[in-house]
Tab-separated table of N, CA and C in Angstrom:
chain	number	residue	atom	x	y	z
I	1	GLY	N	0.832	-1.189	0.000
I	1	GLY	CA	0.000	0.000	0.000
I	1	GLY	C	0.867	1.239	0.000
I	2	TRP	N	0.239	2.368	-0.234
I	2	TRP	CA	0.936	3.658	-0.279
I	2	TRP	C	0.891	4.295	1.098
I	3	GLU	N	2.051	4.350	1.712
I	3	GLU	CA	2.186	4.776	3.098
I	3	GLU	C	2.681	6.212	3.196
I	4	VAL	N	2.096	6.959	4.134
I	4	VAL	CA	2.551	8.318	4.420
I	4	VAL	C	3.488	8.251	5.624
I	5	ASN	N	4.594	8.993	5.509
I	5	ASN	CA	5.573	9.027	6.594
I	5	ASN	C	5.839	10.440	7.075
I	6	GLY	N	5.138	11.418	6.527
I	6	GLY	CA	5.303	12.788	6.968
I	6	GLY	C	5.032	13.771	5.847
I	7	THR	N	5.014	15.043	6.223
I	7	THR	CA	4.791	16.126	5.276
I	7	THR	C	6.036	16.329	4.421
I	8	HIS	N	5.820	16.661	3.162
I	8	HIS	CA	6.898	16.906	2.189
I	8	HIS	C	7.724	15.653	1.907
I	9	ILE	N	7.147	14.487	2.182
I	9	ILE	CA	7.790	13.207	1.887
I	9	ILE	C	6.847	12.453	0.953
I	10	PRO	N	7.323	12.032	-0.212
I	10	PRO	CA	6.424	11.297	-1.120
I	10	PRO	C	5.886	10.023	-0.460
I	11	LEU	N	4.672	9.651	-0.849
I	11	LEU	CA	4.139	8.364	-0.382
I	11	LEU	C	5.090	7.267	-0.802
I	12	GLU	N	5.200	6.238	0.039
I	12	GLU	CA	6.105	5.129	-0.249
I	12	GLU	C	5.282	3.854	-0.434
I	13	LEU	N	5.551	3.128	-1.511
I	13	LEU	CA	4.889	1.849	-1.736
I	13	LEU	C	5.561	0.816	-0.842
I	14	VAL	N	4.811	0.250	0.093
I	14	VAL	CA	5.361	-0.701	1.067
I	14	VAL	C	4.590	-2.012	1.013
I	15	GLU	N	5.252	-3.062	1.457
I	15	GLU	CA	4.590	-4.355	1.646
I	15	GLU	C	4.459	-4.592	3.134
I	16	LYS	N	3.245	-4.893	3.551
I	16	LYS	CA	2.976	-5.215	4.944
I	16	LYS	C	2.306	-6.581	4.967
I	17	PRO	N	2.381	-7.266	6.097
I	17	PRO	CA	1.613	-8.512	6.190
I	17	PRO	C	0.124	-8.219	6.055
I	18	GLU	N	-0.617	-9.208	5.591
I	18	GLU	CA	-2.062	-9.050	5.478
I	18	GLU	C	-2.615	-8.678	6.852
I	19	PRO	N	-3.514	-7.694	6.923
I	19	PRO	CA	-4.032	-7.294	8.233
I	19	PRO	C	-4.819	-8.427	8.886
I	20	VAL	N	-4.681	-8.504	10.189
I	20	VAL	CA	-5.386	-9.525	10.969
I	20	VAL	C	-6.669	-8.895	11.485
I	21	VAL	N	-7.780	-9.528	11.153
I	21	VAL	CA	-9.070	-9.004	11.584
I	21	VAL	C	-9.201	-9.224	13.091
I	22	LYS	N	-9.780	-8.254	13.786
I	22	LYS	CA	-9.930	-8.357	15.233
I	22	LYS	C	-11.403	-8.210	15.601
I	23	PRO	N	-11.772	-8.493	16.842
I	23	PRO	CA	-13.183	-8.395	17.233
I	23	PRO	C	-13.767	-7.019	16.905
I	24	GLY	N	-14.972	-7.039	16.351
I	24	GLY	CA	-15.656	-5.804	15.996
I	24	GLY	C	-15.278	-5.248	14.631
I	25	TYR	N	-14.321	-5.886	13.977
I	25	TYR	CA	-13.810	-5.409	12.694
I	25	TYR	C	-14.140	-6.387	11.576
I	26	VAL	N	-14.107	-5.868	10.349
I	26	VAL	CA	-14.313	-6.645	9.140
I	26	VAL	C	-13.142	-6.368	8.213
I	27	LYS	N	-12.656	-7.407	7.532
I	27	LYS	CA	-11.574	-7.227	6.561
I	27	LYS	C	-12.180	-7.087	5.182
I	28	ILE	N	-11.687	-6.066	4.444
I	28	ILE	CA	-12.147	-5.889	3.078
I	28	ILE	C	-10.966	-5.915	2.117
I	29	LYS	N	-11.257	-6.377	0.910
I	29	LYS	CA	-10.319	-6.284	-0.210
I	29	LYS	C	-10.673	-5.005	-0.943
I	30	THR	N	-9.703	-4.103	-1.104
I	30	THR	CA	-9.965	-2.816	-1.731
I	30	THR	C	-10.348	-3.001	-3.193
I	31	LEU	N	-11.452	-2.372	-3.575
I	31	LEU	CA	-11.882	-2.342	-4.972
I	31	LEU	C	-11.652	-0.964	-5.576
I	32	ALA	N	-11.763	0.082	-4.744
I	32	ALA	CA	-11.555	1.449	-5.226
I	32	ALA	C	-11.239	2.355	-4.048
I	33	GLY	N	-10.400	3.340	-4.323
I	33	GLY	CA	-10.072	4.338	-3.314
I	33	GLY	C	-10.039	5.711	-3.952
I	34	GLY	N	-10.580	6.689	-3.255
I	34	GLY	CA	-10.606	8.045	-3.770
I	34	GLY	C	-9.428	8.861	-3.245
I	35	LEU	N	-9.034	9.853	-4.023
I	35	LEU	CA	-8.009	10.804	-3.616
I	35	LEU	C	-8.732	12.056	-3.146
I	36	CYS	N	-8.558	12.385	-1.884
I	36	CYS	CA	-9.252	13.515	-1.282
I	36	CYS	C	-8.308	14.710	-1.152
I	37	HIS	N	-8.902	15.883	-1.161
I	37	HIS	CA	-8.132	17.111	-0.956
I	37	HIS	C	-7.334	17.036	0.343
I	38	SER	N	-7.899	16.432	1.386
I	38	SER	CA	-7.175	16.339	2.662
I	38	SER	C	-5.945	15.438	2.544
I	39	ASP	N	-5.987	14.423	1.680
I	39	ASP	CA	-4.802	13.578	1.466
I	39	ASP	C	-3.667	14.423	0.892
I	40	VAL	N	-3.985	15.203	-0.118
I	40	VAL	CA	-2.986	16.066	-0.750
I	40	VAL	C	-2.499	17.114	0.252
I	41	SER	N	-3.419	17.699	0.997
I	41	SER	CA	-3.052	18.708	1.992
I	41	SER	C	-2.111	18.144	3.046
I	42	ALA	N	-2.365	16.909	3.469
I	42	ALA	CA	-1.517	16.290	4.492
I	42	ALA	C	-0.077	16.145	4.017
I	43	LEU	N	0.095	15.973	2.728
I	43	LEU	CA	1.449	15.822	2.192
I	43	LEU	C	2.160	17.168	2.052
I	44	GLU	N	1.402	18.260	2.120
I	44	GLU	CA	1.962	19.596	1.922
I	44	GLU	C	1.966	20.477	3.168
I	45	HIS	N	1.084	20.196	4.129
I	45	HIS	CA	0.923	21.092	5.282
I	45	HIS	C	1.098	20.332	6.594
I	46	GLU	N	2.075	20.739	7.383
I	46	GLU	CA	2.403	20.078	8.651
I	46	GLU	C	1.222	20.032	9.619
I	47	SER	N	0.299	20.973	9.508
I	47	SER	CA	-0.820	21.047	10.445
I	47	SER	C	-1.695	19.787	10.429
I	48	TRP	N	-1.594	18.992	9.364
I	48	TRP	CA	-2.375	17.748	9.272
I	48	TRP	C	-1.747	16.596	10.055
I	49	MET	N	-0.463	16.642	10.314
I	49	MET	CA	0.240	15.492	10.875
I	49	MET	C	-0.283	15.016	12.228
I	50	PRO	N	-0.768	15.879	13.125
I	50	PRO	CA	-1.320	15.352	14.387
I	50	PRO	C	-2.527	14.429	14.188
I	51	SER	N	-3.170	14.496	13.033
I	51	SER	CA	-4.324	13.629	12.752
I	51	SER	C	-3.918	12.217	12.368
I	52	PHE	N	-2.644	12.018	12.039
I	52	PHE	CA	-2.171	10.737	11.530
I	52	PHE	C	-1.383	9.951	12.567
I	53	ASN	N	-1.476	8.638	12.461
I	53	ASN	CA	-0.647	7.723	13.242
I	53	ASN	C	0.422	7.207	12.278
I	54	ILE	N	1.499	7.967	12.135
I	54	ILE	CA	2.550	7.707	11.149
I	54	ILE	C	3.415	6.543	11.602
I	55	PRO	N	3.815	5.641	10.721
I	55	PRO	CA	3.414	5.509	9.323
I	55	PRO	C	2.057	4.813	9.208
I	56	VAL	N	1.308	5.196	8.180
I	56	VAL	CA	0.012	4.584	7.933
I	56	VAL	C	-0.257	4.604	6.433
I	57	ILE	N	-0.936	3.578	5.953
I	57	ILE	CA	-1.361	3.550	4.553
I	57	ILE	C	-2.560	4.485	4.434
I	58	MET	N	-2.434	5.465	3.550
I	58	MET	CA	-3.494	6.471	3.377
I	58	MET	C	-4.731	5.878	2.703
I	59	GLY	N	-5.749	6.723	2.578
I	59	GLY	CA	-6.933	6.362	1.820
I	59	GLY	C	-8.168	6.215	2.680
I	60	HIS	N	-8.823	7.338	2.995
I	60	HIS	CA	-10.032	7.264	3.812
I	60	HIS	C	-11.300	7.203	2.954
I	61	GLU	N	-11.183	7.343	1.643
I	61	GLU	CA	-12.322	7.170	0.737
I	61	GLU	C	-12.148	5.809	0.082
I	62	VAL	N	-12.839	4.805	0.605
I	62	VAL	CA	-12.584	3.443	0.146
I	62	VAL	C	-13.873	2.630	0.052
I	63	ALA	N	-13.896	1.773	-0.953
I	63	ALA	CA	-14.950	0.766	-1.099
I	63	ALA	C	-14.265	-0.556	-1.379
I	64	GLY	N	-14.830	-1.621	-0.858
I	64	GLY	CA	-14.214	-2.925	-1.047
I	64	GLY	C	-15.189	-4.055	-0.819
I	65	GLU	N	-14.666	-5.251	-0.968
I	65	GLU	CA	-15.453	-6.479	-0.817
I	65	GLU	C	-15.126	-7.122	0.518
I	66	ILE	N	-16.152	-7.461	1.292
I	66	ILE	CA	-15.936	-8.130	2.577
I	66	ILE	C	-15.352	-9.510	2.325
I	67	ILE	N	-14.211	-9.786	2.975
I	67	ILE	CA	-13.591	-11.100	2.826
I	67	ILE	C	-13.468	-11.867	4.144
I	68	GLU	N	-13.658	-11.166	5.280
I	68	GLU	CA	-13.560	-11.868	6.564
I	68	GLU	C	-14.231	-11.039	7.658
I	69	PHE	N	-14.879	-11.751	8.583
I	69	PHE	CA	-15.514	-11.115	9.731
I	69	PHE	C	-14.699	-11.373	10.981
I	70	GLY	N	-14.561	-10.361	11.820
I	70	GLY	CA	-13.976	-10.536	13.135
I	70	GLY	C	-15.054	-10.990	14.105
I	71	GLU	N	-14.624	-11.451	15.252
I	71	GLU	CA	-15.552	-11.912	16.284
I	71	GLU	C	-16.572	-10.823	16.608
I	72	GLY	N	-17.833	-11.211	16.689
I	72	GLY	CA	-18.892	-10.288	17.052
I	72	GLY	C	-19.464	-9.483	15.903
I	73	THR	N	-19.002	-9.738	14.681
I	73	THR	CA	-19.503	-8.951	13.543
I	73	THR	C	-20.414	-9.759	12.631
I	74	GLU	N	-20.530	-11.035	12.900
I	74	GLU	CA	-21.394	-11.873	12.072
I	74	GLU	C	-22.852	-11.490	12.328
I	75	ASN	N	-23.702	-11.804	11.385
I	75	ASN	CA	-25.150	-11.592	11.525
I	75	ASN	C	-25.523	-10.142	11.814
I	76	GLN	N	-24.809	-9.206	11.209
I	76	GLN	CA	-25.145	-7.792	11.374
I	76	GLN	C	-25.559	-7.175	10.032
I	77	GLY	N	-26.118	-8.016	9.163
I	77	GLY	CA	-26.646	-7.517	7.902
I	77	GLY	C	-25.683	-7.569	6.740
I	78	PHE	N	-24.490	-8.075	6.963
I	78	PHE	CA	-23.496	-8.196	5.899
I	78	PHE	C	-23.143	-9.659	5.707
I	79	LYS	N	-22.610	-9.967	4.497
I	79	LYS	CA	-22.130	-11.332	4.235
I	79	LYS	C	-20.829	-11.251	3.438
I	80	ILE	N	-20.081	-12.331	3.446
I	80	ILE	CA	-18.854	-12.402	2.653
I	80	ILE	C	-19.220	-12.118	1.197
I	81	GLY	N	-18.431	-11.267	0.550
I	81	GLY	CA	-18.676	-10.913	-0.848
I	81	GLY	C	-19.442	-9.614	-1.031
I	82	ASP	N	-20.070	-9.102	0.041
I	82	ASP	CA	-20.770	-7.821	-0.083
I	82	ASP	C	-19.772	-6.720	-0.418
I	83	VAL	N	-20.195	-5.807	-1.277
I	83	VAL	CA	-19.400	-4.623	-1.574
I	83	VAL	C	-19.877	-3.521	-0.637
I	84	VAL	N	-18.925	-2.925	0.071
I	84	VAL	CA	-19.241	-1.911	1.068
I	84	VAL	C	-18.382	-0.672	0.859
I	85	ALA	N	-18.910	0.448	1.319
I	85	ALA	CA	-18.127	1.681	1.415
I	85	ALA	C	-17.843	1.891	2.896
I	86	VAL	N	-16.753	2.590	3.178
I	86	VAL	CA	-16.354	2.828	4.562
I	86	VAL	C	-16.552	4.305	4.883
I	87	CYS	N	-17.346	4.584	5.904
I	87	CYS	CA	-17.574	5.963	6.322
I	87	CYS	C	-16.267	6.522	6.906
I	88	PRO	N	-15.802	7.654	6.396
I	88	PRO	CA	-14.501	8.180	6.805
I	88	PRO	C	-14.551	9.084	8.034
I	89	THR	N	-15.243	8.638	9.060
I	89	THR	CA	-15.303	9.403	10.294
I	89	THR	C	-14.698	8.589	11.429
I	90	THR	N	-14.495	9.223	12.545
I	90	THR	CA	-13.930	8.534	13.703
I	90	THR	C	-14.917	7.478	14.192
I	91	SER	N	-14.422	6.246	14.348
I	91	SER	CA	-15.286	5.156	14.808
I	91	SER	C	-15.381	5.167	16.332
I	92	LYS	N	-16.187	4.265	16.873
I	92	LYS	CA	-16.388	4.198	18.326
I	92	LYS	C	-15.079	4.000	19.084
I	93	ASP	N	-14.126	3.276	18.472
I	93	ASP	CA	-12.858	3.030	19.179
I	93	ASP	C	-11.797	4.100	18.895
I	94	GLY	N	-12.194	5.171	18.198
I	94	GLY	CA	-11.290	6.289	17.962
I	94	GLY	C	-10.422	6.189	16.722
I	95	THR	N	-10.600	5.133	15.930
I	95	THR	CA	-9.787	4.983	14.715
I	95	THR	C	-10.451	5.688	13.539
I	96	VAL	N	-9.624	6.077	12.570
I	96	VAL	CA	-10.103	6.665	11.320
I	96	VAL	C	-9.305	6.019	10.198
I	97	ASN	N	-10.007	5.356	9.271
I	97	ASN	CA	-9.300	4.697	8.176
I	97	ASN	C	-8.510	5.710	7.363
I	98	GLY	N	-7.275	5.332	7.037
I	98	GLY	CA	-6.399	6.196	6.259
I	98	GLY	C	-5.667	7.241	7.073
I	99	TYR	N	-6.016	7.374	8.343
I	99	TYR	CA	-5.357	8.329	9.242
I	99	TYR	C	-4.673	7.596	10.406
I	100	THR	N	-5.452	6.838	11.155
I	100	THR	CA	-4.893	6.110	12.304
I	100	THR	C	-4.928	4.604	12.080
I	101	LEU	N	-5.553	4.202	11.005
I	101	LEU	CA	-5.730	2.794	10.644
I	101	LEU	C	-5.451	2.694	9.156
I	102	ASP	N	-4.697	1.676	8.731
I	102	ASP	CA	-4.387	1.549	7.307
I	102	ASP	C	-5.671	1.616	6.479
I	103	GLY	N	-5.599	2.380	5.381
I	103	GLY	CA	-6.779	2.658	4.584
I	103	GLY	C	-6.761	2.083	3.188
I	104	GLY	N	-7.482	2.752	2.308
I	104	GLY	CA	-7.803	2.247	0.986
I	104	GLY	C	-6.715	2.318	-0.066
I	105	TYR	N	-5.550	2.868	0.267
I	105	TYR	CA	-4.456	2.849	-0.701
I	105	TYR	C	-3.652	1.560	-0.575
I	106	GLY	N	-4.211	0.600	0.141
I	106	GLY	CA	-3.636	-0.735	0.258
I	106	GLY	C	-4.584	-1.759	-0.339
I	107	ARG	N	-4.092	-2.978	-0.538
I	107	ARG	CA	-4.927	-4.026	-1.140
I	107	ARG	C	-6.008	-4.535	-0.212
I	108	MET	N	-5.722	-4.548	1.101
I	108	MET	CA	-6.684	-5.023	2.088
I	108	MET	C	-6.592	-4.135	3.315
I	109	SER	N	-7.703	-4.045	4.026
I	109	SER	CA	-7.716	-3.261	5.256
I	109	SER	C	-8.813	-3.787	6.166
I	110	ILE	N	-8.712	-3.409	7.441
I	110	ILE	CA	-9.754	-3.796	8.400
I	110	ILE	C	-10.442	-2.525	8.885
I	111	HIS	N	-11.748	-2.663	9.166
I	111	HIS	CA	-12.555	-1.514	9.570
I	111	HIS	C	-13.596	-1.935	10.598
I	112	PRO	N	-13.893	-1.070	11.570
I	112	PRO	CA	-14.987	-1.371	12.494
I	112	PRO	C	-16.288	-1.555	11.713
I	113	ILE	N	-17.053	-2.554	12.072
I	113	ILE	CA	-18.259	-2.870	11.303
I	113	ILE	C	-19.237	-1.708	11.261
I	114	GLU	N	-19.258	-0.866	12.300
I	114	GLU	CA	-20.229	0.232	12.292
I	114	GLU	C	-19.903	1.301	11.259
I	115	THR	N	-18.720	1.236	10.658
I	115	THR	CA	-18.351	2.229	9.640
I	115	THR	C	-18.708	1.780	8.224
I	116	LEU	N	-19.263	0.584	8.072
I	116	LEU	CA	-19.555	0.049	6.742
I	116	LEU	C	-20.973	0.377	6.274
I	117	VAL	N	-21.093	0.643	4.983
I	117	VAL	CA	-22.383	0.873	4.335
I	117	VAL	C	-22.417	-0.004	3.096
I	118	LYS	N	-23.473	-0.819	2.967
I	118	LYS	CA	-23.593	-1.682	1.783
I	118	LYS	C	-23.796	-0.815	0.543
I	119	VAL	N	-23.043	-1.126	-0.496
I	119	VAL	CA	-23.149	-0.389	-1.754
I	119	VAL	C	-24.329	-0.968	-2.532
I	120	PRO	N	-25.278	-0.122	-2.925
I	120	PRO	CA	-26.444	-0.618	-3.656
I	120	PRO	C	-26.074	-1.170	-5.022
I	121	ASP	N	-26.874	-2.113	-5.493
I	121	ASP	CA	-26.700	-2.624	-6.851
I	121	ASP	C	-26.750	-1.459	-7.826
I	122	GLY	N	-25.914	-1.515	-8.850
I	122	GLY	CA	-25.899	-0.466	-9.858
I	122	GLY	C	-24.937	0.669	-9.553
I	123	VAL	N	-24.383	0.689	-8.342
I	123	VAL	CA	-23.391	1.701	-7.975
I	123	VAL	C	-22.028	1.026	-8.011
I	124	SER	N	-21.111	1.569	-8.798
I	124	SER	CA	-19.779	0.961	-8.903
I	124	SER	C	-18.971	1.229	-7.636
I	125	ALA	N	-17.953	0.421	-7.437
I	125	ALA	CA	-17.065	0.626	-6.288
I	125	ALA	C	-16.388	1.990	-6.372
I	126	ALA	N	-16.030	2.423	-7.579
I	126	ALA	CA	-15.396	3.738	-7.742
I	126	ALA	C	-16.361	4.854	-7.337
I	127	GLN	N	-17.627	4.745	-7.734
I	127	GLN	CA	-18.615	5.747	-7.337
I	127	GLN	C	-18.809	5.740	-5.825
I	128	ALA	N	-18.855	4.553	-5.251
I	128	ALA	CA	-19.053	4.439	-3.803
I	128	ALA	C	-17.886	5.046	-3.037
I	129	ALA	N	-16.658	4.749	-3.460
I	129	ALA	CA	-15.485	5.293	-2.770
I	129	ALA	C	-15.459	6.811	-2.863
I	130	ALA	N	-15.747	7.332	-4.038
I	130	ALA	CA	-15.722	8.786	-4.231
I	130	ALA	C	-16.819	9.482	-3.449
I	131	SER	N	-17.901	8.783	-3.176
I	131	SER	CA	-19.022	9.424	-2.478
I	131	SER	C	-18.916	9.352	-0.962
I	132	THR	N	-17.967	8.591	-0.424
I	132	THR	CA	-17.908	8.433	1.036
I	132	THR	C	-17.713	9.766	1.735
I	133	ASP	N	-16.633	10.445	1.458
I	133	ASP	CA	-16.333	11.708	2.127
I	133	ASP	C	-17.262	12.808	1.630
I	134	ALA	N	-17.477	12.881	0.325
I	134	ALA	CA	-18.362	13.908	-0.229
I	134	ALA	C	-19.787	13.728	0.288
I	135	GLY	N	-20.240	12.494	0.345
I	135	GLY	CA	-21.594	12.220	0.839
I	135	GLY	C	-21.744	12.541	2.309
I	136	MET	N	-20.768	12.101	3.109
I	136	MET	CA	-20.826	12.342	4.550
I	136	MET	C	-20.724	13.832	4.858
I	137	THR	N	-19.828	14.537	4.193
I	137	THR	CA	-19.642	15.967	4.424
I	137	THR	C	-20.898	16.745	4.037
I	138	SER	N	-21.439	16.443	2.867
I	138	SER	CA	-22.623	17.158	2.388
I	138	SER	C	-23.852	16.841	3.238
I	139	TYR	N	-24.028	15.583	3.602
I	139	TYR	CA	-25.159	15.194	4.444
I	139	TYR	C	-25.102	15.936	5.779
I	140	HIS	N	-23.926	15.973	6.376
I	140	HIS	CA	-23.786	16.652	7.661
I	140	HIS	C	-24.144	18.126	7.526
I	141	ALA	N	-23.662	18.769	6.462
I	141	ALA	CA	-23.933	20.191	6.273
I	141	ALA	C	-25.424	20.459	6.053
I	142	VAL	N	-26.070	19.652	5.213
I	142	VAL	CA	-27.461	19.903	4.836
I	142	VAL	C	-28.438	19.442	5.911
I	143	VAL	N	-28.264	18.224	6.402
I	143	VAL	CA	-29.253	17.637	7.302
I	143	VAL	C	-28.925	17.888	8.774
I	144	VAL	N	-27.693	17.588	9.175
I	144	VAL	CA	-27.357	17.703	10.594
I	144	VAL	C	-27.233	19.164	11.011
I	145	THR	N	-26.380	19.914	10.321
I	145	THR	CA	-26.185	21.320	10.683
I	145	THR	C	-27.305	22.193	10.142
I	146	GLY	N	-27.675	21.978	8.896
I	146	GLY	CA	-28.692	22.809	8.254
I	146	GLY	C	-30.113	22.502	8.666
I	147	GLY	N	-30.363	21.310	9.157
I	147	GLY	CA	-31.708	20.945	9.603
I	147	GLY	C	-32.746	20.856	8.502
I	148	VAL	N	-32.323	20.585	7.270
I	148	VAL	CA	-33.256	20.518	6.145
I	148	VAL	C	-34.235	19.358	6.338
I	149	LYS	N	-35.511	19.699	6.095
I	149	LYS	CA	-36.576	18.697	6.204
I	149	LYS	C	-37.471	18.814	4.976
I	150	ALA	N	-38.287	17.794	4.742
I	150	ALA	CA	-39.210	17.789	3.604
I	150	ALA	C	-40.054	19.055	3.597
I	151	GLY	N	-40.201	19.640	2.406
I	151	GLY	CA	-41.033	20.809	2.232
I	151	GLY	C	-40.310	22.143	2.404
I	152	MET	N	-39.079	22.128	2.901
I	152	MET	CA	-38.334	23.373	3.084
I	152	MET	C	-37.764	23.862	1.755
I	153	LYS	N	-37.631	25.172	1.622
I	153	LYS	CA	-36.920	25.757	0.489
I	153	LYS	C	-35.468	25.882	0.921
I	154	VAL	N	-34.566	25.492	0.035
I	154	VAL	CA	-33.152	25.429	0.383
I	154	VAL	C	-32.323	26.129	-0.684
I	155	GLY	N	-31.332	26.861	-0.250
I	155	GLY	CA	-30.353	27.445	-1.164
I	155	GLY	C	-28.990	26.844	-0.869
I	156	ILE	N	-28.313	26.383	-1.887
I	156	ILE	CA	-26.958	25.842	-1.746
I	156	ILE	C	-26.019	26.823	-2.441
I	157	ILE	N	-25.091	27.376	-1.699
I	157	ILE	CA	-24.131	28.321	-2.262
I	157	ILE	C	-22.851	27.552	-2.558
I	158	GLY	N	-22.437	27.596	-3.819
I	158	GLY	CA	-21.238	26.866	-4.232
I	158	GLY	C	-21.613	25.476	-4.681
I	159	VAL	N	-21.782	25.300	-5.974
I	159	VAL	CA	-22.230	24.009	-6.480
I	159	VAL	C	-21.101	23.341	-7.265
I	160	GLY	N	-19.990	23.108	-6.540
I	160	GLY	CA	-18.915	22.266	-7.066
I	160	GLY	C	-19.271	20.831	-6.739
I	161	GLY	N	-18.276	20.002	-6.523
I	161	GLY	CA	-18.517	18.588	-6.239
I	161	GLY	C	-19.368	18.371	-5.004
I	162	LEU	N	-18.971	18.939	-3.863
I	162	LEU	CA	-19.750	18.779	-2.628
I	162	LEU	C	-21.106	19.449	-2.737
I	163	GLY	N	-21.145	20.603	-3.381
I	163	GLY	CA	-22.407	21.307	-3.551
I	163	GLY	C	-23.407	20.513	-4.366
I	164	GLN	N	-22.932	19.806	-5.389
I	164	GLN	CA	-23.823	18.973	-6.201
I	164	GLN	C	-24.412	17.840	-5.368
I	165	VAL	N	-23.591	17.235	-4.520
I	165	VAL	CA	-24.099	16.188	-3.631
I	165	VAL	C	-25.101	16.796	-2.651
I	166	ALA	N	-24.798	17.976	-2.120
I	166	ALA	CA	-25.696	18.650	-1.172
I	166	ALA	C	-27.048	18.942	-1.813
I	167	VAL	N	-27.046	19.377	-3.074
I	167	VAL	CA	-28.308	19.646	-3.771
I	167	VAL	C	-29.130	18.368	-3.862
I	168	ARG	N	-28.500	17.261	-4.212
I	168	ARG	CA	-29.230	16.001	-4.346
I	168	ARG	C	-29.785	15.557	-3.014
I	169	ILE	N	-29.028	15.757	-1.941
I	169	ILE	CA	-29.528	15.407	-0.596
I	169	ILE	C	-30.713	16.284	-0.247
I	170	ALA	N	-30.604	17.583	-0.517
I	170	ALA	CA	-31.696	18.508	-0.203
I	170	ALA	C	-32.957	18.153	-0.972
I	171	VAL	N	-32.811	17.785	-2.235
I	171	VAL	CA	-33.971	17.419	-3.043
I	171	VAL	C	-34.595	16.155	-2.462
């Protein structure tokens, strides 16, 4: 996987042993990973480094196929072979994929089961990976912070990538 070792240091392609799944976690085989502005920023701005557990394989926008369940994760609505996206937020145990836990720039990774979302049929792994951070960020802005509810009139200022997702959520 592509590992970050600090600011102003190019990512390094490294070989690590296959991750060992632990209780509460699921192992996925990476199918797609997105490149986020924060990934690029972390490589250029020292202020990002406290967020990382260096060295770590980057990639918090990831979708993959479930290949193994850790203890306590069976029978929670997922099965081996399901394609899932990983929510790029801090999990209950304080980990964040691609920051404190090896992420989607590797072939395989482990994630707390509560961070997984089943990818609907017809949505590619690439679309799912790209929508993880954009979807979560836009949803939080529109629904959680903005309080948008059915029947409200909404204005979205700035309709770039995140703004387009926000418009679709608002609709």
